[in-house]
C-alpha cells in the first residue's frame, strides 16, 4: 500500500476541460487522447449513446513523461510522470448547468471547434465559462478530414485567423490553435482509421501545462460526479478534490443528505492509494450508503459547508448578454455544484452627494469598498452599466442579494454564475447573464426578519407641495404634499425646504384635508412674505371658507415645498430617515 501511495505523490494530475459546441467531436478527441477511461467516460448514459451526444461530464486520462520545463533548476523532477485528466463537458445547450459544474475543476481548457462550422452559440458560451474559471486555453480545430484535400490548408489558416480575431478581446488572446481529425470518416467509420494530429496535440498540451497550485491544507471539498455500488465492497463516489486532502479512515460529510461516512479505501484511476489532495481525481469507497441518493454533489470535512437560504454576491454583467438585469427578476444561479432559481436584487454605493439629487451611479470602487453590513447602499432598479454612449470604462462596483427558491450548500467565496437557461435553446443568444463571488451567506430560514433589516439598502424619496398661506413670520400652511388619508404623524419633525431658500420642520396636520403646518426656525425672508401676500391678494376678496372649496391651481402658487428622505428597503418599520 505504501508503494502505491508513493505512486500517487509522484504523478502530477492536470485537469483539461474539453468544451465546445454539440457535435464538434469532443468525445472522439478525448477517446483518441486517452489510454485509461474512468467510470464516467465516453458517454455511459444510454440516451447519450443513442444520440451520440455527451449528457454528462465524462472523465478519462492518459499519462506522459514530465515535460522539461517542469524540472527544477538542478534538473530534478518533482514528479515522475504527468497525468492528463480529460473532462469531456457536454456541448448540448440544455446541459449548460453541467458544463458550469465541470469548469470549476479545470486547469486548462481545450476548446473544440468544428473546422467546417466555426464558432457557434455554445462555443461562445463555453469560451465565457472558460474565461470565468480557467487561466489557459488551447483551441482545437477538429474534423479537418471533412475539408477537400486541395483546400484544406487554406481553410485551416482562414479559420485560425478568424478565431484569433474572436479571442482578441478575451483573456485567451494569442492562445495556440491546432488542427486535428480525431475520428476520420466520422462516428460511423471503422476504428482502423488512425486519428490525425493527435501526437502533435499531446506535445502542445505538454508545452502549455504548468504546475497548478495544489494545497493539501484546509477543509476537504470534493466534487462528486458519479456514484455506484460494488458488491461486497460498498459504494464508490468518483470526483475531483477541489480543496484540502483526504486519507483512508477519514470521516467525510455528504451535506446535501446531512450524513457522515468513513472512507474505507481510495483509488486514483484504478490504482489504490492511501490518500489524495487538491486537484486529484479519485474514487472513494464508503459503506452502507445508497448510491441512488447522490448522483452529483459535494463531499466535505464534516461541518465545513453551509446551507444558505440567501446570499450577497459581488456582481458583474457578462458583456455578451443582451437583456437588462432587473431587480426582482429570477435567474438560474449556479453556485458550488448546484443550479437553483433565485430572485435577484441589485444595489450599489450611494451616489456622490446622494442626499437629494437624482441618483447617478457611483464611480468604480477601489478594493477598500469590500462589502460590509456596516455601510449604507443604494437600491437599484437594475444593474448599472458604465455610462455614456460608447463608454468603455468598467461598470460601477455593485452587489446583488440572491434569495434562493430552495436552500443551497456551498463553500464561502465561491464563484457564482447567473443565467437565463429558460431562453430558447436554438436562439442565437448568450444565456450567461452575470458572474460574481459569494461574499456573505444567510443560513437562517427566517433571514427576511432576522438578517435583512441589518442590510441597509435605501431608496431616496422626494415629495413636492405648495405653500397655501402664511400664518405668521415663522409659520406657513402647506398643501398637496400628502393625501387626505396619510398619517401625518409619521412625518412630524421631518425637515422641508421652500423654493425660496428657507428650511423648516413639519409640525403637524392642519384641518382634515391633508394640509400641514411648517415651522420656519429662522423666520420667513422679507421677499418670501411679499411674494406670498401678493399671491393671496390675487385670489380676490372674500377669503374665508369659500377659499377652501375652490383650491387655487398648483401653478398659480409661486412657493413650493420640497421634502427629501430615504427609506431602508428591508426596514420592517418603514421609517423615513433624513441625513
XYZ file of N, CA, C and O in Angstrom, residues 85-167:
332
model
N -5.956 14.500 -17.002
C -7.327 14.022 -16.843
C -8.204 14.877 -17.749
O -8.205 16.105 -17.629
N -8.896 14.216 -18.662
C -9.737 14.948 -19.615
C -11.170 14.980 -19.099
O -11.752 13.941 -18.801
N -11.705 16.174 -18.965
C -13.092 16.330 -18.517
C -13.893 16.693 -19.754
O -13.817 17.812 -20.258
N -14.632 15.730 -20.282
C -15.394 15.952 -21.518
C -16.738 16.564 -21.143
O -17.625 15.874 -20.641
N -16.877 17.874 -21.344
C -18.113 18.552 -20.941
C -19.130 18.499 -22.066
O -18.784 18.653 -23.231
N -20.399 18.308 -21.736
C -21.421 18.207 -22.775
C -21.530 19.508 -23.551
O -21.400 20.587 -22.990
N -21.795 19.386 -24.838
C -21.928 20.601 -25.649
C -23.375 20.942 -25.881
O -23.713 21.905 -26.548
N -24.277 20.116 -25.353
C -25.691 20.318 -25.624
C -26.225 21.496 -24.829
O -26.001 21.578 -23.633
N -26.914 22.412 -25.500
C -27.275 23.688 -24.872
C -28.024 23.531 -23.554
O -27.761 24.238 -22.595
N -28.964 22.566 -23.490
C -29.776 22.444 -22.274
C -28.941 21.912 -21.110
O -29.394 21.854 -19.989
N -27.691 21.515 -21.402
C -26.863 20.926 -20.348
C -25.815 21.896 -19.838
O -24.805 21.498 -19.282
N -26.071 23.174 -20.048
C -25.085 24.181 -19.649
C -24.794 24.110 -18.152
O -23.702 24.387 -17.698
N -25.799 23.677 -17.358
C -25.585 23.532 -15.908
C -24.399 22.620 -15.640
O -23.577 22.866 -14.775
N -24.353 21.504 -16.416
C -23.287 20.521 -16.215
C -21.941 21.126 -16.567
O -20.953 20.888 -15.893
N -21.904 21.903 -17.650
C -20.624 22.497 -18.067
C -20.109 23.404 -16.960
O -18.952 23.371 -16.596
N -21.007 24.230 -16.410
C -20.576 25.165 -15.374
C -20.041 24.373 -14.174
O -19.034 24.709 -13.580
N -20.733 23.268 -13.855
C -20.271 22.417 -12.757
C -18.879 21.859 -13.032
O -18.027 21.806 -12.155
N -18.640 21.464 -14.272
C -17.353 20.851 -14.626
C -16.226 21.851 -14.715
O -15.079 21.545 -14.408
N -16.548 23.071 -15.130
C -15.492 24.059 -15.387
C -14.751 24.460 -14.123
O -13.656 24.985 -14.179
N -15.371 24.195 -12.962
C -14.729 24.648 -11.721
C -13.542 23.778 -11.314
O -12.880 24.061 -10.335
N -13.297 22.700 -12.058
C -12.203 21.810 -11.647
C -11.132 21.739 -12.733
O -10.358 20.804 -12.799
N -11.087 22.766 -13.599
C -10.258 22.675 -14.798
C -9.017 23.565 -14.701
O -9.097 24.709 -14.300
N -7.834 22.993 -15.080
C -6.574 23.749 -15.073
C -6.293 24.368 -16.446
O -5.656 25.401 -16.555
N -6.739 23.690 -17.497
C -6.524 24.188 -18.851
C -7.737 23.797 -19.688
O -8.295 22.718 -19.500
N -8.133 24.674 -20.583
C -9.332 24.391 -21.369
C -8.936 24.090 -22.810
O -8.096 24.779 -23.392
N -9.550 23.049 -23.321
C -9.358 22.710 -24.729
C -10.692 22.999 -25.417
O -11.677 22.302 -25.185
N -10.729 24.070 -26.198
C -11.982 24.448 -26.870
C -11.994 23.785 -28.238
O -11.138 24.049 -29.086
N -12.949 22.878 -28.433
C -13.009 22.127 -29.694
C -13.975 22.832 -30.636
O -15.134 23.097 -30.296
N -13.473 23.154 -31.841
C -14.285 23.877 -32.827
C -14.361 23.029 -34.091
O -13.338 22.536 -34.582
N -15.562 22.834 -34.596
C -15.752 22.134 -35.873
C -15.199 23.052 -36.967
O -15.699 24.156 -37.174
N -14.159 22.598 -37.673
C -13.463 23.471 -38.631
C -14.393 23.913 -39.770
O -14.215 24.976 -40.369
N -15.423 23.121 -40.030
C -16.352 23.473 -41.117
C -17.343 24.541 -40.650
O -17.657 25.485 -41.364
N -17.834 24.415 -39.405
C -18.892 25.326 -38.925
C -18.364 26.557 -38.191
O -19.063 27.558 -38.061
N -17.175 26.478 -37.640
C -16.614 27.632 -36.919
C -17.270 27.836 -35.561
O -17.855 26.917 -34.991
N -17.186 29.072 -35.060
C -17.704 29.384 -33.722
C -19.233 29.420 -33.757
O -19.815 30.131 -34.564
N -19.878 28.642 -32.883
C -21.341 28.640 -32.783
C -21.742 29.150 -31.394
O -20.878 29.417 -30.558
N -23.063 29.288 -31.165
C -23.533 29.892 -29.901
C -22.888 29.260 -28.685
O -22.355 29.938 -27.820
N -22.956 27.913 -28.623
C -22.423 27.280 -27.420
C -20.903 27.368 -27.338
O -20.348 27.358 -26.256
N -20.237 27.464 -28.516
C -18.779 27.650 -28.480
C -18.504 28.929 -27.698
O -17.616 28.984 -26.847
N -19.299 29.970 -27.992
C -19.115 31.263 -27.322
C -19.409 31.135 -25.826
O -18.699 31.701 -24.991
N -20.468 30.382 -25.477
C -20.800 30.201 -24.060
C -19.688 29.447 -23.339
O -19.310 29.791 -22.219
N -19.130 28.425 -23.999
C -18.018 27.664 -23.399
C -16.821 28.573 -23.185
O -16.126 28.493 -22.174
N -16.595 29.462 -24.147
C -15.484 30.407 -24.059
C -15.665 31.309 -22.839
O -14.720 31.577 -22.096
N -16.905 31.751 -22.626
C -17.193 32.609 -21.469
C -16.958 31.867 -20.164
O -16.356 32.403 -19.233
N -17.446 30.625 -20.095
C -17.262 29.837 -18.868
C -15.765 29.642 -18.627
O -15.279 29.754 -17.509
N -15.031 29.402 -19.711
C -13.578 29.255 -19.598
C -12.940 30.514 -19.040
O -12.083 30.455 -18.167
N -13.389 31.668 -19.552
C -12.825 32.949 -19.075
C -13.049 33.128 -17.577
O -12.233 33.716 -16.880
N -14.198 32.644 -17.094
C -14.519 32.826 -15.675
C -13.776 31.846 -14.779
O -13.609 32.093 -13.599
N -13.375 30.711 -15.338
C -12.922 29.640 -14.443
C -11.514 29.129 -14.714
O -11.018 28.306 -13.957
N -10.878 29.576 -15.803
C -9.703 28.851 -16.262
C -8.617 29.811 -16.776
O -8.929 30.733 -17.515
N -7.339 29.586 -16.401
C -6.307 30.548 -16.797
C -5.751 30.366 -18.218
O -5.227 31.303 -18.791
N -5.826 29.150 -18.775
C -5.201 28.921 -20.089
C -6.107 28.132 -21.017
O -6.945 27.363 -20.571
N -5.855 28.301 -22.328
C -6.701 27.591 -23.290
C -5.900 27.202 -24.532
O -4.955 27.880 -24.918
N -6.325 26.083 -25.121
C -5.820 25.645 -26.427
C -7.052 25.462 -27.305
O -8.047 24.876 -26.857
N -7.016 25.970 -28.540
C -8.152 25.762 -29.453
C -7.801 24.617 -30.400
O -6.713 24.601 -31.000
N -8.720 23.650 -30.518
C -8.501 22.517 -31.413
C -9.523 22.584 -32.555
O -10.733 22.531 -32.317
N -9.014 22.733 -33.774
C -9.905 22.693 -34.944
C -10.039 21.227 -35.330
O -9.075 20.608 -35.792
N -11.231 20.692 -35.135
C -11.437 19.259 -35.367
C -12.139 19.037 -36.715
O -12.670 19.963 -37.314
N -12.156 17.776 -37.159
C -12.841 17.327 -38.384
C -12.179 17.887 -39.650
O -12.870 18.196 -40.621
N -10.840 18.046 -39.610
C -10.158 18.567 -40.808
C -10.266 17.585 -41.985
O -10.101 17.978 -43.133
N -10.568 16.301 -41.665
C -10.704 15.322 -42.758
C -11.907 15.616 -43.654
O -12.004 15.106 -44.765
N -12.826 16.453 -43.177
C -14.020 16.780 -43.977
C -13.731 17.873 -45.025
O -14.554 18.158 -45.884
N -12.566 18.517 -44.909
C -12.218 19.556 -45.887
C -11.595 18.906 -47.123
O -10.833 17.947 -47.000
N -11.881 19.417 -48.339
C -11.245 18.848 -49.541
C -9.722 19.010 -49.444
O -9.249 20.094 -49.077
N -8.960 17.935 -49.721
C -7.504 17.971 -49.513
C -6.820 19.180 -50.164
O -5.946 19.784 -49.571
N -7.266 19.571 -51.371
C -6.574 20.674 -52.058
C -6.852 22.042 -51.412
O -6.110 22.993 -51.622
N -7.958 22.140 -50.624
C -8.260 23.436 -49.982
C -8.041 23.382 -48.462
O -8.313 24.348 -47.753
N -7.601 22.245 -47.969
C -7.548 22.021 -46.515
C -6.694 23.066 -45.786
O -7.160 23.711 -44.853
N -5.460 23.253 -46.264
C -4.539 24.137 -45.567
C -5.050 25.574 -45.515
O -5.037 26.232 -44.475
N -5.563 26.064 -46.647
C -6.035 27.464 -46.689
C -7.276 27.635 -45.805
O -7.442 28.668 -45.139
N -8.156 26.600 -45.775
C -9.365 26.684 -44.922
C -8.959 26.722 -43.450
O -9.537 27.476 -42.650
N -7.950 25.927 -43.074
C -7.476 25.900 -41.671
C -6.888 27.267 -41.302
O -7.175 27.819 -40.238
N -6.091 27.826 -42.211
C -5.467 29.132 -41.937
C -6.523 30.224 -41.774
O -6.425 31.085 -40.892
N -7.543 30.157 -42.648
C -8.616 31.169 -42.603
C -9.363 31.093 -41.256
O -9.611 32.109 -40.601
N -9.690 29.853 -40.851
C -10.427 29.666 -39.593
C -9.550 30.080 -38.397
O -10.037 30.675 -37.438
N -8.250 29.780 -38.479
C -7.333 30.160 -37.393
C -7.316 31.678 -37.240
O -7.368 32.201 -36.123
N -7.268 32.390 -38.360
C -7.263 33.860 -38.336
C -8.534 34.383 -37.683
O -8.520 35.286 -36.843
N -9.678 33.791 -38.097
C -10.978 34.229 -37.541
C -11.028 34.017 -36.030
O -11.532 34.854 -35.278
N -10.503 32.871 -35.584
C -10.519 32.569 -34.150
C -9.640 33.533 -33.371
O -10.020 34.014 -32.317
N -8.462 33.852 -33.912
C -7.590 34.802 -33.222
C -8.274 36.156 -33.080
O -8.127 36.836 -32.068
N -9.060 36.515 -34.112
C -9.782 37.804 -34.056
C -10.851 37.752 -32.959
O -11.010 38.678 -32.161
N -11.585 36.609 -32.882
C -12.617 36.434 -31.851
C -12.009 36.504 -30.452
O -12.603 37.061 -29.532
N -10.829 35.920 -30.301
C -10.219 35.807 -28.968
C -9.464 37.070 -28.549
O -9.004 37.165 -27.420
